[in-house]
CSV table of C-alpha atoms in Angstrom, one decimal:
chain,number,residue,atom,x,y,z
A,1,UNK,CA,-138.8,-18.4,-132.3
A,2,UNK,CA,-137.8,-19.1,-128.7
A,3,UNK,CA,-138.7,-16.2,-126.4
A,4,UNK,CA,-139.2,-16.4,-123.0
A,5,UNK,CA,-143.2,-15.5,-122.1
A,6,UNK,CA,-144.6,-14.5,-118.6
A,7,UNK,CA,-148.2,-15.5,-117.9
A,8,UNK,CA,-149.4,-12.2,-115.9
A,9,UNK,CA,-151.3,-13.8,-113.5
A,10,UNK,CA,-154.5,-12.3,-113.5
A,11,UNK,CA,-154.1,-10.3,-116.0
A,12,UNK,CA,-156.3,-9.3,-118.9
A,13,UNK,CA,-157.5,-6.5,-121.9
A,14,UNK,CA,-156.2,-4.0,-119.8
A,15,UNK,CA,-152.3,-4.9,-119.4
A,16,UNK,CA,-151.3,-3.5,-121.8
A,17,UNK,CA,-149.6,-0.3,-121.3
A,18,UNK,CA,-151.7,2.7,-123.1
A,19,UNK,CA,-155.0,0.8,-121.7
A,20,UNK,CA,-158.1,1.0,-119.3
A,21,UNK,CA,-161.2,-1.5,-119.3
A,22,UNK,CA,-164.5,-1.5,-116.8
A,23,UNK,CA,-167.9,-3.3,-117.3
A,24,UNK,CA,-170.9,-2.2,-115.0
A,25,UNK,CA,-174.6,-3.1,-114.6
A,26,UNK,CA,-176.1,-1.0,-116.2
A,27,UNK,CA,-179.9,-2.7,-118.1
A,28,UNK,CA,-179.3,-4.8,-120.7
A,29,UNK,CA,-180.4,-7.5,-118.1
A,30,UNK,CA,-183.1,-8.0,-115.6
A,31,UNK,CA,-180.5,-9.1,-112.8
A,32,UNK,CA,-178.8,-6.1,-111.5
A,33,UNK,CA,-176.0,-8.6,-110.3
A,34,UNK,CA,-175.1,-9.7,-113.5
A,35,UNK,CA,-172.6,-6.7,-115.3
A,36,UNK,CA,-174.2,-6.1,-119.1
A,37,UNK,CA,-171.3,-3.0,-119.9
A,38,UNK,CA,-167.9,-3.2,-121.3
A,39,UNK,CA,-165.4,-0.4,-121.9
A,40,UNK,CA,-162.3,-1.2,-123.9
A,41,UNK,CA,-160.5,2.2,-124.2
A,42,UNK,CA,-157.0,4.1,-124.7
A,43,UNK,CA,-155.6,6.9,-123.9
A,44,UNK,CA,-155.6,7.7,-127.3
A,45,UNK,CA,-156.5,6.7,-130.9
A,46,UNK,CA,-154.3,3.5,-131.8
A,47,UNK,CA,-153.3,1.7,-135.2
A,48,UNK,CA,-156.9,-1.4,-134.8
A,49,UNK,CA,-157.6,-4.4,-136.9
A,50,UNK,CA,-161.0,-6.8,-136.6
A,51,UNK,CA,-161.5,-9.8,-138.5
A,52,UNK,CA,-164.6,-10.8,-138.1
A,53,UNK,CA,-168.0,-13.3,-138.4
A,54,UNK,CA,-168.5,-15.1,-142.4
A,55,UNK,CA,-172.1,-15.4,-141.1
A,56,UNK,CA,-175.0,-13.8,-144.1
A,57,UNK,CA,-176.8,-12.9,-141.5
A,58,UNK,CA,-174.7,-11.0,-139.8
A,59,UNK,CA,-175.6,-8.1,-136.6
A,60,UNK,CA,-175.5,-4.7,-137.0
A,61,UNK,CA,-172.2,-4.3,-135.0
A,62,UNK,CA,-170.3,-6.0,-137.0
A,63,UNK,CA,-172.2,-4.1,-139.8
A,64,UNK,CA,-170.3,-0.6,-137.9
A,65,UNK,CA,-167.2,-1.2,-136.8
A,66,UNK,CA,-166.5,-3.0,-140.2
A,67,UNK,CA,-167.5,0.7,-141.4
A,68,UNK,CA,-165.7,2.2,-138.6
A,69,UNK,CA,-162.6,1.0,-139.3
A,70,UNK,CA,-162.5,1.0,-143.5
A,71,UNK,CA,-160.9,-0.5,-145.9
A,72,UNK,CA,-159.6,-4.3,-145.3
A,73,UNK,CA,-161.5,-4.0,-141.7
A,74,UNK,CA,-157.8,-2.4,-140.7
A,75,UNK,CA,-157.9,1.7,-139.7
A,76,UNK,CA,-157.3,3.5,-135.6
A,77,UNK,CA,-159.6,3.6,-132.6
A,78,UNK,CA,-159.5,4.8,-129.1
A,79,UNK,CA,-162.7,2.4,-128.0
A,80,UNK,CA,-164.8,-0.5,-128.4
A,81,UNK,CA,-167.8,-0.8,-126.4
A,82,UNK,CA,-169.9,-4.3,-126.1
A,83,UNK,CA,-173.3,-5.2,-124.4
A,84,UNK,CA,-174.6,-8.3,-123.9
A,85,UNK,CA,-178.2,-9.4,-123.7
A,86,UNK,CA,-178.8,-8.1,-126.8
A,87,UNK,CA,-177.4,-9.1,-130.0
A,88,UNK,CA,-178.7,-6.2,-132.3
A,89,UNK,CA,-178.8,-9.0,-134.7
A,90,UNK,CA,-181.6,-9.4,-137.5
A,91,UNK,CA,-183.0,-5.8,-136.5
A,92,UNK,CA,-183.0,-4.4,-140.5
A,93,UNK,CA,-182.0,-0.7,-141.0
A,94,UNK,CA,-182.9,0.2,-137.4
A,95,UNK,CA,-180.4,-2.0,-136.1
A,96,UNK,CA,-177.5,-0.2,-137.9
A,97,UNK,CA,-179.1,3.9,-136.8
A,98,UNK,CA,-178.6,2.0,-132.9
A,99,UNK,CA,-175.4,0.6,-133.1
A,100,UNK,CA,-174.5,3.9,-134.8
A,101,UNK,CA,-176.3,6.3,-131.7
A,102,UNK,CA,-173.9,3.2,-129.8
A,103,UNK,CA,-170.2,4.0,-131.2
A,104,UNK,CA,-171.9,8.4,-130.9
A,105,UNK,CA,-173.4,7.4,-127.2
A,106,UNK,CA,-169.8,6.4,-126.0
A,107,UNK,CA,-167.5,8.8,-128.1
A,108,UNK,CA,-169.8,11.1,-126.0
A,109,UNK,CA,-168.6,9.5,-123.0
A,110,UNK,CA,-164.9,9.0,-124.0
A,111,UNK,CA,-164.4,12.4,-125.9
A,112,UNK,CA,-163.7,11.2,-129.2
A,113,UNK,CA,-165.0,10.5,-132.6
A,114,UNK,CA,-167.4,8.3,-133.2
A,115,UNK,CA,-165.6,6.6,-136.1
A,116,UNK,CA,-163.3,6.0,-133.2
A,117,UNK,CA,-165.5,4.3,-131.7
A,118,UNK,CA,-166.1,0.3,-132.4
A,119,UNK,CA,-169.3,-1.3,-130.7
A,120,UNK,CA,-169.8,-5.6,-130.2
A,121,UNK,CA,-173.3,-6.7,-128.5
A,122,UNK,CA,-174.4,-10.8,-127.4
A,123,UNK,CA,-177.3,-12.3,-126.3
A,124,UNK,CA,-180.5,-12.9,-127.6
A,125,UNK,CA,-181.2,-12.7,-131.9
A,126,UNK,CA,-183.7,-10.9,-133.1
A,127,UNK,CA,-184.3,-7.7,-130.1
A,128,UNK,CA,-183.6,-4.2,-130.5
A,129,UNK,CA,-181.1,-2.3,-128.2
A,130,UNK,CA,-183.2,-1.0,-125.3
A,131,UNK,CA,-181.2,3.0,-124.9
A,132,UNK,CA,-181.8,4.2,-121.9
A,133,UNK,CA,-179.1,2.0,-120.7
A,134,UNK,CA,-176.7,3.7,-122.4
A,135,UNK,CA,-177.1,6.4,-119.3
A,136,UNK,CA,-174.8,5.1,-117.7
A,137,UNK,CA,-171.8,5.2,-119.9
A,138,UNK,CA,-170.2,8.0,-118.7
A,139,UNK,CA,-170.0,5.8,-114.9
A,140,UNK,CA,-168.9,4.0,-117.3
A,141,UNK,CA,-166.2,6.0,-118.3
A,142,UNK,CA,-164.9,6.8,-115.6
A,143,UNK,CA,-165.2,3.9,-113.9
A,144,UNK,CA,-162.3,2.5,-116.2
A,145,UNK,CA,-158.6,1.5,-115.5
A,146,UNK,CA,-155.6,0.0,-116.3
A,147,UNK,CA,-157.2,-2.6,-112.6
A,148,UNK,CA,-160.7,-3.1,-114.5
A,149,UNK,CA,-160.6,-6.3,-117.0
A,150,UNK,CA,-162.0,-8.5,-114.6
A,151,UNK,CA,-165.1,-6.2,-114.4
A,152,UNK,CA,-165.4,-6.1,-119.1
A,153,UNK,CA,-164.6,-9.7,-119.6
A,154,UNK,CA,-167.6,-10.1,-116.8
A,155,UNK,CA,-170.3,-7.9,-118.8
A,156,UNK,CA,-169.4,-9.4,-121.5
A,157,UNK,CA,-170.0,-13.4,-121.1
A,158,UNK,CA,-173.2,-14.4,-122.2
A,159,UNK,CA,-173.9,-18.3,-121.1
A,160,UNK,CA,-170.0,-18.7,-120.0
A,161,UNK,CA,-170.1,-19.9,-116.4
A,162,UNK,CA,-166.8,-17.5,-116.0
A,163,UNK,CA,-165.2,-15.0,-117.0
A,164,UNK,CA,-162.2,-15.7,-119.9
A,165,UNK,CA,-158.5,-13.2,-119.4
A,166,UNK,CA,-155.1,-14.2,-120.7
A,167,UNK,CA,-151.7,-11.3,-120.7
A,168,UNK,CA,-148.6,-12.0,-121.0
A,169,UNK,CA,-145.1,-10.5,-121.2
A,170,UNK,CA,-141.9,-10.2,-122.8
A,171,UNK,CA,-138.7,-8.6,-122.6
A,172,UNK,CA,-137.3,-8.1,-126.6
A,173,UNK,CA,-134.0,-8.6,-127.8
A,174,UNK,CA,-134.5,-7.8,-131.3
A,175,UNK,CA,-132.3,-4.6,-132.8
A,176,UNK,CA,-134.3,-1.2,-131.7
A,177,UNK,CA,-136.4,-3.2,-128.9
A,178,UNK,CA,-133.4,-4.5,-126.7
A,179,UNK,CA,-134.8,-4.9,-123.1
A,180,UNK,CA,-138.1,-3.2,-124.0
A,181,UNK,CA,-140.4,-5.3,-122.4
A,182,UNK,CA,-144.5,-5.7,-124.4
A,183,UNK,CA,-147.1,-7.4,-123.1
A,184,UNK,CA,-149.9,-8.7,-124.8
A,185,UNK,CA,-153.6,-8.9,-122.8
A,186,UNK,CA,-157.2,-10.0,-123.7
A,187,UNK,CA,-160.7,-11.3,-122.5
A,188,UNK,CA,-162.9,-13.3,-124.7
A,189,UNK,CA,-166.7,-14.7,-124.2
A,190,UNK,CA,-168.2,-17.2,-125.6
A,191,UNK,CA,-169.7,-20.9,-125.1
A,192,UNK,CA,-171.9,-21.5,-127.6
A,193,UNK,CA,-173.2,-20.9,-130.9
A,194,UNK,CA,-169.5,-22.0,-131.8
A,195,UNK,CA,-168.0,-23.0,-134.9
A,196,UNK,CA,-165.2,-21.3,-137.6
A,197,UNK,CA,-165.3,-19.0,-139.3
A,198,UNK,CA,-165.3,-17.8,-136.6
A,199,UNK,CA,-165.9,-18.5,-133.1
A,200,UNK,CA,-169.2,-17.6,-131.7
A,201,UNK,CA,-167.4,-14.9,-129.5
A,202,UNK,CA,-166.8,-11.5,-129.0
A,203,UNK,CA,-162.9,-10.9,-127.9
A,204,UNK,CA,-160.8,-7.6,-127.8
A,205,UNK,CA,-156.6,-7.2,-127.9
A,206,UNK,CA,-154.7,-5.3,-127.0
A,207,UNK,CA,-150.6,-5.2,-126.8
A,208,UNK,CA,-148.5,-1.9,-126.3
A,209,UNK,CA,-146.1,-2.6,-128.7
A,210,UNK,CA,-146.2,-0.4,-131.9
A,211,UNK,CA,-147.8,-1.7,-134.4
A,212,UNK,CA,-149.3,-0.2,-137.5
A,213,UNK,CA,-152.9,-1.2,-138.1
A,214,UNK,CA,-152.2,-3.2,-142.0
A,215,UNK,CA,-149.3,-6.0,-139.6
A,216,UNK,CA,-152.4,-5.6,-136.9
A,217,UNK,CA,-154.6,-7.1,-139.6
A,218,UNK,CA,-151.9,-9.7,-140.3
A,219,UNK,CA,-150.8,-10.9,-137.6
A,220,UNK,CA,-154.8,-11.1,-136.0
A,221,UNK,CA,-156.5,-13.3,-138.8
A,222,UNK,CA,-153.1,-15.7,-138.7
A,223,UNK,CA,-153.5,-15.8,-135.0
A,224,UNK,CA,-157.3,-16.3,-135.1
A,225,UNK,CA,-157.1,-18.8,-138.1
A,226,UNK,CA,-154.5,-20.8,-135.2
A,227,UNK,CA,-157.1,-20.4,-131.8
A,228,UNK,CA,-160.3,-18.8,-132.7
A,229,UNK,CA,-160.9,-20.1,-135.9
A,230,UNK,CA,-160.3,-23.9,-134.7
A,231,UNK,CA,-162.6,-23.6,-131.9
A,232,UNK,CA,-166.1,-25.5,-132.0
A,233,UNK,CA,-168.4,-26.3,-129.2
A,234,UNK,CA,-171.9,-27.7,-131.5
A,235,UNK,CA,-171.2,-26.8,-135.5
A,236,UNK,CA,-173.4,-23.0,-135.5
A,237,UNK,CA,-172.0,-19.8,-136.6
A,238,UNK,CA,-173.0,-16.5,-134.6
A,239,UNK,CA,-174.2,-14.3,-136.8
A,240,UNK,CA,-172.0,-11.0,-134.0
A,241,UNK,CA,-168.7,-12.4,-134.0
A,242,UNK,CA,-165.8,-10.2,-133.4
A,243,UNK,CA,-162.3,-10.0,-132.5
A,244,UNK,CA,-160.6,-6.7,-132.0
A,245,UNK,CA,-156.3,-5.8,-131.6
A,246,UNK,CA,-155.8,-2.7,-130.6
A,247,UNK,CA,-152.1,-1.0,-130.3
A,248,UNK,CA,-150.3,1.4,-128.0
A,249,UNK,CA,-147.0,1.1,-128.4
A,250,UNK,CA,-146.9,3.1,-124.9
A,251,UNK,CA,-143.9,0.6,-124.0
A,252,UNK,CA,-142.0,2.0,-126.5
A,253,UNK,CA,-143.0,6.0,-127.2
A,254,UNK,CA,-141.1,6.9,-130.0
A,255,UNK,CA,-140.2,3.6,-131.5
A,256,UNK,CA,-141.1,2.6,-134.9
A,257,UNK,CA,-143.2,0.9,-135.3
A,258,UNK,CA,-142.3,-3.2,-136.3
A,259,UNK,CA,-140.5,-4.4,-139.2
A,260,UNK,CA,-142.6,-7.6,-140.9
A,261,UNK,CA,-139.8,-8.9,-141.5
A,262,UNK,CA,-138.1,-8.2,-138.6
A,263,UNK,CA,-137.7,-10.3,-134.7
A,264,UNK,CA,-139.5,-7.7,-133.2
A,265,UNK,CA,-142.7,-8.2,-135.4
A,266,UNK,CA,-141.9,-12.5,-134.8
A,267,UNK,CA,-141.3,-12.0,-131.4
A,268,UNK,CA,-144.4,-10.0,-131.2
A,269,UNK,CA,-146.5,-12.2,-132.8
A,270,UNK,CA,-145.9,-15.8,-130.8
A,271,UNK,CA,-147.1,-14.2,-128.1
A,272,UNK,CA,-150.6,-12.6,-129.6
A,273,UNK,CA,-150.3,-16.6,-131.0
A,274,UNK,CA,-150.2,-17.4,-127.0
A,275,UNK,CA,-153.0,-15.3,-126.0
A,276,UNK,CA,-155.6,-16.3,-128.1
A,277,UNK,CA,-154.9,-20.0,-128.2
A,278,UNK,CA,-155.4,-19.7,-124.1
A,279,UNK,CA,-158.8,-17.7,-124.4
A,280,UNK,CA,-159.5,-20.5,-127.4
A,281,UNK,CA,-158.9,-23.1,-125.5
A,282,UNK,CA,-160.6,-21.8,-122.1
A,283,UNK,CA,-163.6,-20.9,-124.9
A,284,UNK,CA,-163.2,-24.8,-125.8
A,285,UNK,CA,-163.5,-25.8,-121.7
A,286,UNK,CA,-166.5,-23.6,-120.5
A,287,UNK,CA,-168.6,-24.8,-123.5
A,288,UNK,CA,-172.0,-25.0,-122.6
A,289,UNK,CA,-172.7,-27.6,-120.4
A,290,UNK,CA,-169.2,-29.2,-120.9
A,291,UNK,CA,-167.3,-31.1,-118.4
A,292,UNK,CA,-164.2,-31.4,-120.8
A,293,UNK,CA,-162.1,-30.3,-122.5
A,294,UNK,CA,-161.2,-31.9,-126.1
A,295,UNK,CA,-157.9,-31.5,-127.9
A,296,UNK,CA,-158.1,-33.4,-131.2
A,297,UNK,CA,-155.0,-33.6,-133.0
A,298,UNK,CA,-154.5,-35.0,-136.9
A,299,UNK,CA,-151.6,-35.9,-138.4
A,300,UNK,CA,-149.8,-37.9,-141.1
A,301,UNK,CA,-152.4,-35.9,-143.8
A,302,UNK,CA,-152.0,-35.2,-147.2
A,303,UNK,CA,-152.4,-31.4,-146.6
A,304,UNK,CA,-153.8,-28.8,-144.9
A,305,UNK,CA,-156.9,-28.6,-145.9
A,306,UNK,CA,-157.2,-32.5,-145.2
A,307,UNK,CA,-155.9,-32.1,-141.9
A,308,UNK,CA,-158.3,-29.3,-141.7
A,309,UNK,CA,-161.4,-31.8,-143.0
A,310,UNK,CA,-160.7,-34.9,-140.6
A,311,UNK,CA,-160.1,-33.0,-137.3
A,312,UNK,CA,-162.9,-30.8,-137.8
A,313,UNK,CA,-165.7,-33.6,-138.2
A,314,UNK,CA,-164.1,-35.5,-134.7
A,315,UNK,CA,-164.4,-32.2,-133.2
A,316,UNK,CA,-167.8,-32.0,-134.4
A,317,UNK,CA,-169.9,-35.2,-134.3
A,318,UNK,CA,-172.1,-36.1,-131.7
A,319,UNK,CA,-171.4,-39.0,-131.7
A,320,UNK,CA,-167.8,-38.9,-130.5
A,321,UNK,CA,-168.4,-35.7,-127.9
A,322,UNK,CA,-171.2,-37.8,-126.5
A,323,UNK,CA,-168.7,-41.1,-125.6
A,324,UNK,CA,-166.7,-38.5,-124.8
A,325,UNK,CA,-169.7,-37.3,-121.6
A,326,UNK,CA,-169.5,-41.6,-121.0
A,327,UNK,CA,-166.1,-42.0,-120.7
A,328,UNK,CA,-166.1,-44.5,-123.6
A,329,UNK,CA,-163.0,-44.4,-125.7
A,330,UNK,CA,-164.9,-45.2,-128.2
A,331,UNK,CA,-162.4,-45.2,-131.1
A,332,UNK,CA,-165.1,-46.4,-133.7
A,333,UNK,CA,-166.6,-42.9,-133.9
A,334,UNK,CA,-163.5,-41.8,-134.9
A,335,UNK,CA,-162.9,-43.6,-137.3
A,336,UNK,CA,-166.4,-43.1,-138.7
A,337,UNK,CA,-166.2,-39.5,-138.4
A,338,UNK,CA,-162.3,-39.3,-140.7
A,339,UNK,CA,-163.9,-41.4,-143.2
A,340,UNK,CA,-167.1,-39.5,-143.5
A,341,UNK,CA,-165.0,-35.9,-143.5
A,342,UNK,CA,-163.6,-35.6,-146.4
A,343,UNK,CA,-159.8,-35.7,-146.1
A,344,UNK,CA,-158.1,-38.4,-148.4
A,345,UNK,CA,-156.0,-41.6,-146.9
A,346,UNK,CA,-156.7,-45.5,-146.9
A,347,UNK,CA,-158.0,-46.4,-144.4
A,348,UNK,CA,-155.5,-49.5,-143.4
A,349,UNK,CA,-152.4,-46.6,-142.6
A,350,UNK,CA,-154.7,-44.8,-139.7
A,351,UNK,CA,-153.2,-45.4,-136.1
A,352,UNK,CA,-155.9,-43.1,-133.2
A,353,UNK,CA,-154.9,-42.8,-129.5
A,354,UNK,CA,-157.4,-42.3,-126.7
A,355,UNK,CA,-155.6,-39.9,-124.2
A,356,UNK,CA,-151.8,-41.3,-125.4
A,357,UNK,CA,-153.5,-45.0,-125.0
A,358,UNK,CA,-153.1,-46.6,-128.2
A,359,UNK,CA,-156.7,-47.8,-129.7
A,360,UNK,CA,-156.2,-48.1,-133.4
A,361,UNK,CA,-153.2,-49.2,-135.4
A,362,UNK,CA,-153.1,-49.4,-139.2
A,363,UNK,CA,-156.9,-50.1,-139.5
A,364,UNK,CA,-157.7,-52.5,-137.1
A,365,UNK,CA,-158.7,-52.6,-132.8
A,366,UNK,CA,-156.2,-52.5,-130.8
A,367,UNK,CA,-156.8,-54.4,-127.4
A,368,UNK,CA,-156.5,-51.2,-124.7
A,369,UNK,CA,-156.9,-51.4,-120.7
A,370,UNK,CA,-160.0,-50.5,-120.7
A,371,UNK,CA,-160.3,-49.7,-116.5
A,372,UNK,CA,-157.0,-46.9,-117.2
A,373,UNK,CA,-158.7,-45.8,-119.8
A,374,UNK,CA,-161.6,-44.6,-117.7
A,375,UNK,CA,-158.6,-43.1,-115.0
A,376,UNK,CA,-157.7,-41.1,-117.8
A,377,UNK,CA,-161.0,-39.8,-118.3
A,378,UNK,CA,-160.9,-38.0,-115.1
A,379,UNK,CA,-158.6,-35.4,-116.7
A,380,UNK,CA,-160.2,-32.2,-117.5
A,381,UNK,CA,-158.5,-32.8,-121.2
A,382,UNK,CA,-159.4,-35.6,-123.0
A,383,UNK,CA,-156.7,-35.5,-126.0
A,384,UNK,CA,-157.4,-37.2,-129.5
A,385,UNK,CA,-154.8,-38.5,-131.3
A,386,UNK,CA,-154.6,-39.9,-135.0
A,387,UNK,CA,-152.5,-40.1,-138.0
A,388,UNK,CA,-153.7,-40.2,-140.4
A,389,UNK,CA,-150.7,-41.9,-142.3
A,390,UNK,CA,-151.0,-40.0,-145.8
A,391,UNK,CA,-147.6,-36.7,-145.1
A,392,UNK,CA,-146.4,-34.5,-143.9
A,393,UNK,CA,-149.1,-32.0,-142.8
A,394,UNK,CA,-151.3,-31.8,-139.1
A,395,UNK,CA,-153.5,-29.6,-137.1
A,396,UNK,CA,-155.1,-28.9,-133.6
A,397,UNK,CA,-158.7,-28.3,-133.1
A,398,UNK,CA,-160.5,-27.7,-129.3
A,399,UNK,CA,-163.8,-28.5,-128.5
A,400,UNK,CA,-165.7,-30.4,-125.3
A,401,UNK,CA,-167.6,-33.0,-124.4
A,402,UNK,CA,-172.0,-32.6,-125.2
A,403,UNK,CA,-173.7,-33.8,-122.2
A,404,UNK,CA,-177.7,-33.1,-121.6
A,405,UNK,CA,-177.1,-29.8,-119.9
A,406,UNK,CA,-176.1,-28.7,-123.2
A,407,UNK,CA,-180.0,-28.7,-124.3
A,408,UNK,CA,-180.8,-27.9,-120.8
A,409,UNK,CA,-179.5,-24.3,-121.2
A,410,UNK,CA,-180.3,-23.6,-125.4
A,411,UNK,CA,-184.3,-24.9,-124.6
A,412,UNK,CA,-184.0,-22.1,-122.0
A,413,UNK,CA,-182.0,-19.4,-123.4
A,414,UNK,CA,-184.8,-16.5,-124.3
A,415,UNK,CA,-186.1,-17.1,-121.0
């Protein structure tokens, strides 16, 4: 669908009407300069949906948030509370009790039922949550405002080097909603331990469009599959991955919820896709130790599954990622990754480009200007384009280069 989206400068998770947010230092982290507790709060319980990690070692907050949303991770929610520094993962029955207590304490501060609070945690695995920091929840609730998105986004960071936020607005032309301006905004954290499904991330997305829970889940899953599930930094999937969508309907009070087959829902999904893909690209660009965002485009695959296999294998290849870190257009590493991916193709049909420079045609080397390649490597985003010559399927996966700094960050993460 063709529509005009306006990116909101400084926009984020509290940009949509009916929401507020805040982040504070509560004490999960030793450094008093690090914010470590975030709250996203709706004015009233609103339709909500979630998608979560598929890691069998899933964390207690994931289990509890699934419980609170109900069947198929669809239901209602009033607030999402997130701490950083302690993941509350691999903590057994005590961890589950702690996650439920975290929700109950937040509910007391906000003034809602505990079941209407979703919880998320990020940080070190195998450590129990301390509860003294939750004494700050009333202060956090009082601090929440429509301007509080940036502080909330900072509070959920772990090894991220900067907060990740995005918001867009659009004016509907759909029948029954003509002239209504809707907003979709969100925040995310994610830097390492990133590999679908989902990426190691926590994300909260809000909208003031009227979306029923079932459609919210359908829209969120489709958006996540095309964005967060197309990000890979290091091939590791986390235990705590959580993405929540909340819909207040406040931009069109009294209006009916969007119809699945209507133009209004199609407009909304375009906006949601834009926000999720923007956040996903920010996560890939901020991969631990990364200096480059890397976009791997695969086309000409026989099936969508083949396209995904090929793109993910290239994006996850340490050899490909290190050649980018070294500014070396070594297409042989890309060819090798394609060949072991499991995607079906004949090597004599394959074309490969680095940053728009043809380096392989029909499976054979093409001479290129090395100096020009080095110049193009100075760009912040490096594109690798692969055509398998087998069909019409295509996909895009985002990753980053692999540098010495990745080892430094993960070698002393717990300290």
